[in-house]
């Protein structure tokens, strides 16, 4: 407690610029931890809902049955991909007969129509990935910038110590301690901000690649189901 109190006193005695750097690092730390907790909850929910949705989807026998039965799970990423595919197919069947080959007893979609459905599904998949990727850039920024801010605080603290020696004409501990304390604390705080941010970014980025594979696989299954129901 005495050591901790002494450090705070020395930081309080340091210059405004050094204190500003430490406050900025503290702000980075608070926001990065908020992002980490938020993204962890979002990814956990998305993974759980997607797995449940996928299991139910694979139990359905037809494309139309899948959409009507899974409409209750409209808040999941996979449900939005399914909705895009379903609506695109229905629009083609209803409004774009040029893309539809009528045959008995089933409606057949042309190759061009299937490709248009594929493009629409891919766009929605990319949009869902972009939503999941949101705020990760802040963690990357913290991981890259925080060590340099800590280094800046370190250099400034050392410069402040030399300045104090020049002004006081003495190199006693009382003269150099505030600057040295600020320098060391800035280094520690910079690393303390950067390390969790880098770990969090790498963790979520790895999870994001998993979601990308999941969305691609689901899109392929969806297109296969569409081709079965609307054969070429």
CSV table of C-alpha atoms in Angstrom, one decimal:
chain,number,residue,atom,x,y,z
A,1,UNK,CA,0.0,0.0,0.0
A,2,UNK,CA,2.8,2.4,0.8
A,3,UNK,CA,4.6,1.6,-2.4
A,4,UNK,CA,1.3,2.0,-4.4
A,5,UNK,CA,0.6,5.3,-2.6
A,6,UNK,CA,4.1,6.5,-3.3
A,7,UNK,CA,3.7,5.7,-7.0
A,8,UNK,CA,0.4,7.6,-7.3
A,9,UNK,CA,2.0,10.6,-5.5
A,10,UNK,CA,4.9,10.6,-8.0
A,11,UNK,CA,2.6,10.3,-10.9
A,12,UNK,CA,0.5,13.2,-9.5
A,13,UNK,CA,3.8,15.2,-9.3
A,14,UNK,CA,4.7,14.4,-13.0
A,15,UNK,CA,3.9,16.7,-15.9
A,16,UNK,CA,0.5,17.2,-17.6
A,17,UNK,CA,1.6,15.5,-20.8
A,18,UNK,CA,2.7,12.3,-19.0
A,19,UNK,CA,-0.5,12.3,-17.0
A,20,UNK,CA,-2.4,12.8,-20.3
A,21,UNK,CA,-0.7,9.8,-21.8
A,22,UNK,CA,-1.6,7.6,-18.8
A,23,UNK,CA,-5.2,8.7,-19.0
A,24,UNK,CA,-5.4,7.9,-22.7
A,25,UNK,CA,-4.0,4.5,-22.0
A,26,UNK,CA,-6.5,4.0,-19.2
A,27,UNK,CA,-9.3,5.0,-21.7
A,28,UNK,CA,-8.0,2.5,-24.2
A,29,UNK,CA,-8.0,-0.2,-21.6
A,30,UNK,CA,-11.6,0.4,-20.5
A,31,UNK,CA,-12.9,0.5,-24.0
A,32,UNK,CA,-10.9,-2.6,-25.1
A,33,UNK,CA,-12.2,-4.6,-22.2
A,34,UNK,CA,-15.7,-3.5,-22.9
A,35,UNK,CA,-15.3,-4.6,-26.6
A,36,UNK,CA,-13.8,-8.0,-25.5
A,37,UNK,CA,-16.7,-8.7,-23.1
A,38,UNK,CA,-19.3,-7.6,-25.7
A,39,UNK,CA,-17.9,-9.6,-28.6
A,40,UNK,CA,-17.5,-12.7,-26.4
A,41,UNK,CA,-21.2,-12.5,-25.6
A,42,UNK,CA,-22.2,-11.9,-29.2
A,43,UNK,CA,-20.0,-14.7,-30.6
A,44,UNK,CA,-21.2,-17.1,-28.0
A,45,UNK,CA,-24.8,-16.3,-28.8
A,46,UNK,CA,-24.3,-16.5,-32.5
A,47,UNK,CA,-22.5,-19.8,-32.3
A,48,UNK,CA,-25.2,-21.4,-30.1
A,49,UNK,CA,-28.1,-20.1,-32.3
A,50,UNK,CA,-26.4,-21.0,-35.5
A,51,UNK,CA,-25.8,-24.6,-34.4
A,52,UNK,CA,-29.4,-24.9,-33.2
A,53,UNK,CA,-30.6,-23.4,-36.5
A,54,UNK,CA,-28.4,-25.7,-38.6
A,55,UNK,CA,-29.6,-28.8,-36.8
A,56,UNK,CA,-33.3,-27.9,-37.4
A,57,UNK,CA,-32.6,-26.9,-41.0
A,58,UNK,CA,-31.1,-30.3,-41.8
A,59,UNK,CA,-34.3,-32.0,-40.5
A,60,UNK,CA,-36.5,-30.3,-43.1
A,61,UNK,CA,-37.4,-32.0,-46.3
A,62,UNK,CA,-37.9,-29.0,-48.6
A,63,UNK,CA,-36.6,-25.5,-49.1
A,64,UNK,CA,-40.0,-23.9,-48.5
A,65,UNK,CA,-40.6,-26.0,-45.4
A,66,UNK,CA,-37.3,-24.9,-44.0
A,67,UNK,CA,-38.2,-21.2,-44.4
A,68,UNK,CA,-41.7,-21.4,-42.9
A,69,UNK,CA,-40.6,-23.6,-40.0
A,70,UNK,CA,-37.5,-21.6,-39.1
A,71,UNK,CA,-39.0,-18.2,-39.4
A,72,UNK,CA,-39.2,-18.1,-35.6
A,73,UNK,CA,-35.4,-17.9,-35.4
A,74,UNK,CA,-35.3,-14.8,-37.6
A,75,UNK,CA,-32.7,-13.1,-35.4
A,76,UNK,CA,-29.8,-15.5,-36.3
A,77,UNK,CA,-27.2,-15.0,-39.0
A,78,UNK,CA,-28.1,-18.2,-40.8
A,79,UNK,CA,-31.8,-17.4,-40.8
A,80,UNK,CA,-31.1,-14.1,-42.6
A,81,UNK,CA,-29.1,-16.0,-45.2
A,82,UNK,CA,-32.0,-18.5,-45.6
A,83,UNK,CA,-34.4,-15.6,-45.9
A,84,UNK,CA,-32.4,-14.0,-48.7
A,85,UNK,CA,-32.3,-17.2,-50.6
A,86,UNK,CA,-36.0,-17.8,-50.2
A,87,UNK,CA,-37.0,-14.3,-51.1
A,88,UNK,CA,-34.7,-14.2,-54.1
A,89,UNK,CA,-36.2,-17.5,-55.5
A,90,UNK,CA,-39.8,-16.3,-54.9
A,91,UNK,CA,-39.1,-13.0,-56.6
A,92,UNK,CA,-37.8,-14.8,-59.7
A,93,UNK,CA,-40.7,-17.3,-59.8
A,94,UNK,CA,-43.2,-14.5,-59.3
A,95,UNK,CA,-41.7,-11.5,-61.2
A,96,UNK,CA,-39.0,-12.7,-63.5
A,97,UNK,CA,-40.4,-15.5,-65.6
A,98,UNK,CA,-37.6,-15.1,-68.1
A,99,UNK,CA,-35.4,-16.9,-65.4
A,100,UNK,CA,-37.9,-19.7,-64.9
A,101,UNK,CA,-38.5,-22.7,-67.1
A,102,UNK,CA,-42.0,-24.0,-66.7
A,103,UNK,CA,-42.3,-27.8,-66.7
A,104,UNK,CA,-44.7,-30.2,-65.2
A,105,UNK,CA,-45.1,-30.9,-62.4
A,106,UNK,CA,-42.3,-28.7,-61.0
A,107,UNK,CA,-41.0,-25.2,-61.7
A,108,UNK,CA,-37.4,-25.2,-62.9
A,109,UNK,CA,-34.9,-22.4,-62.4
A,110,UNK,CA,-32.3,-21.7,-65.1
A,111,UNK,CA,-28.6,-21.7,-64.5
A,112,UNK,CA,-28.6,-17.9,-64.5
A,113,UNK,CA,-31.3,-17.8,-61.8
A,114,UNK,CA,-29.3,-20.2,-59.6
A,115,UNK,CA,-26.2,-18.0,-60.0
A,116,UNK,CA,-28.3,-14.9,-59.0
A,117,UNK,CA,-29.5,-16.7,-55.9
A,118,UNK,CA,-25.9,-17.7,-55.1
A,119,UNK,CA,-24.8,-14.1,-55.5
A,120,UNK,CA,-27.6,-12.8,-53.2
A,121,UNK,CA,-26.8,-15.4,-50.6
A,122,UNK,CA,-23.1,-14.6,-50.7
A,123,UNK,CA,-23.8,-10.9,-50.2
A,124,UNK,CA,-25.9,-11.6,-47.1
A,125,UNK,CA,-23.2,-13.9,-45.8
A,126,UNK,CA,-20.6,-11.2,-46.2
A,127,UNK,CA,-22.9,-8.7,-44.5
A,128,UNK,CA,-23.3,-11.1,-41.5
A,129,UNK,CA,-19.5,-11.5,-41.3
A,130,UNK,CA,-19.1,-7.8,-41.4
A,131,UNK,CA,-21.5,-7.4,-38.5
A,132,UNK,CA,-19.5,-10.0,-36.5
A,133,UNK,CA,-16.3,-8.2,-37.3
A,134,UNK,CA,-17.5,-4.9,-36.0
A,135,UNK,CA,-15.3,-3.3,-33.3
A,136,UNK,CA,-12.5,-5.8,-33.8
A,137,UNK,CA,-10.5,-3.0,-35.5
A,138,UNK,CA,-10.4,-1.2,-32.2
A,139,UNK,CA,-8.7,-4.1,-30.5
A,140,UNK,CA,-6.2,-4.2,-33.3
A,141,UNK,CA,-5.6,-0.5,-32.9
A,142,UNK,CA,-5.1,-0.9,-29.1
A,143,UNK,CA,-2.7,-3.7,-29.6
A,144,UNK,CA,-0.6,-1.7,-32.0
A,145,UNK,CA,-0.8,1.8,-30.5
A,146,UNK,CA,-0.7,1.2,-26.7
A,147,UNK,CA,2.9,0.0,-26.6
A,148,UNK,CA,4.0,3.1,-28.5
A,149,UNK,CA,2.0,5.3,-26.2
A,150,UNK,CA,3.7,3.6,-23.3
A,151,UNK,CA,7.1,4.1,-24.9
A,152,UNK,CA,6.2,7.8,-25.4
A,153,UNK,CA,5.3,8.1,-21.8
A,154,UNK,CA,8.6,6.3,-20.9
A,155,UNK,CA,10.7,8.7,-23.0
A,156,UNK,CA,8.8,11.7,-21.6
A,157,UNK,CA,9.3,10.6,-18.0
A,158,UNK,CA,13.0,10.2,-18.6
A,159,UNK,CA,13.3,13.6,-20.3
A,160,UNK,CA,11.3,15.1,-17.3
A,161,UNK,CA,13.8,13.5,-14.9
A,162,UNK,CA,16.8,15.1,-16.8
A,163,UNK,CA,15.0,18.4,-16.9
A,164,UNK,CA,14.4,18.3,-13.1
A,165,UNK,CA,18.1,17.5,-12.6
A,166,UNK,CA,19.0,20.5,-14.7
A,167,UNK,CA,16.6,22.8,-12.9
A,168,UNK,CA,17.4,21.6,-9.4
A,169,UNK,CA,21.1,21.0,-10.0
A,170,UNK,CA,20.8,17.8,-8.1
A,171,UNK,CA,20.3,14.1,-9.0
A,172,UNK,CA,18.7,13.1,-5.7
A,173,UNK,CA,15.9,10.5,-5.6
A,174,UNK,CA,13.4,13.2,-4.8
A,175,UNK,CA,14.2,15.1,-8.0
A,176,UNK,CA,14.3,12.2,-10.4
A,177,UNK,CA,11.7,9.9,-8.8
A,178,UNK,CA,8.5,11.4,-10.4
A,179,UNK,CA,9.9,11.2,-13.9
A,180,UNK,CA,11.3,7.7,-13.5
A,181,UNK,CA,8.1,6.5,-11.9
A,182,UNK,CA,6.0,7.9,-14.7
A,183,UNK,CA,8.4,6.3,-17.3
A,184,UNK,CA,8.1,2.8,-15.7
A,185,UNK,CA,4.3,3.1,-15.1
A,186,UNK,CA,3.8,4.2,-18.7
A,187,UNK,CA,5.6,1.1,-19.9
A,188,UNK,CA,3.7,-1.2,-17.7
A,189,UNK,CA,0.3,0.4,-18.5
A,190,UNK,CA,1.1,0.3,-22.2
A,191,UNK,CA,1.8,-3.4,-22.2
A,192,UNK,CA,-1.2,-4.1,-19.9
A,193,UNK,CA,-3.5,-2.5,-22.4
A,194,UNK,CA,-1.8,-4.1,-25.5
A,195,UNK,CA,-1.6,-7.7,-24.3
A,196,UNK,CA,-5.3,-8.3,-23.6
A,197,UNK,CA,-6.2,-6.4,-26.8
A,198,UNK,CA,-3.9,-8.5,-29.0
A,199,UNK,CA,-5.1,-11.8,-27.4
A,200,UNK,CA,-8.7,-10.7,-27.8
A,201,UNK,CA,-8.3,-9.7,-31.4
A,202,UNK,CA,-6.5,-13.0,-32.3
A,203,UNK,CA,-9.2,-15.0,-30.5
A,204,UNK,CA,-12.1,-13.3,-32.1
A,205,UNK,CA,-10.4,-13.3,-35.5
A,206,UNK,CA,-10.0,-17.0,-35.3
A,207,UNK,CA,-13.7,-17.4,-34.3
A,208,UNK,CA,-14.6,-15.1,-37.3
A,209,UNK,CA,-12.9,-17.5,-39.7
A,210,UNK,CA,-14.9,-20.3,-38.2
A,211,UNK,CA,-18.1,-18.3,-38.8
A,212,UNK,CA,-17.0,-17.7,-42.4
A,213,UNK,CA,-16.6,-21.5,-43.0
A,214,UNK,CA,-20.0,-22.1,-41.3
A,215,UNK,CA,-21.7,-19.5,-43.5
A,216,UNK,CA,-20.1,-20.9,-46.7
A,217,UNK,CA,-21.1,-24.4,-45.8
A,218,UNK,CA,-24.6,-23.4,-45.0
A,219,UNK,CA,-24.9,-21.4,-48.3
A,220,UNK,CA,-23.8,-24.6,-50.2
A,221,UNK,CA,-26.4,-26.7,-48.4
A,222,UNK,CA,-29.0,-24.1,-49.1
A,223,UNK,CA,-28.2,-23.9,-52.8
A,224,UNK,CA,-28.3,-27.7,-53.0
A,225,UNK,CA,-31.7,-27.7,-51.4
A,226,UNK,CA,-32.9,-25.1,-53.9
A,227,UNK,CA,-31.6,-27.1,-56.9
A,228,UNK,CA,-33.5,-30.2,-55.6
A,229,UNK,CA,-36.7,-28.3,-55.3
A,230,UNK,CA,-36.3,-26.3,-58.5
A,231,UNK,CA,-34.3,-28.6,-60.8
A,232,UNK,CA,-32.6,-27.3,-63.9
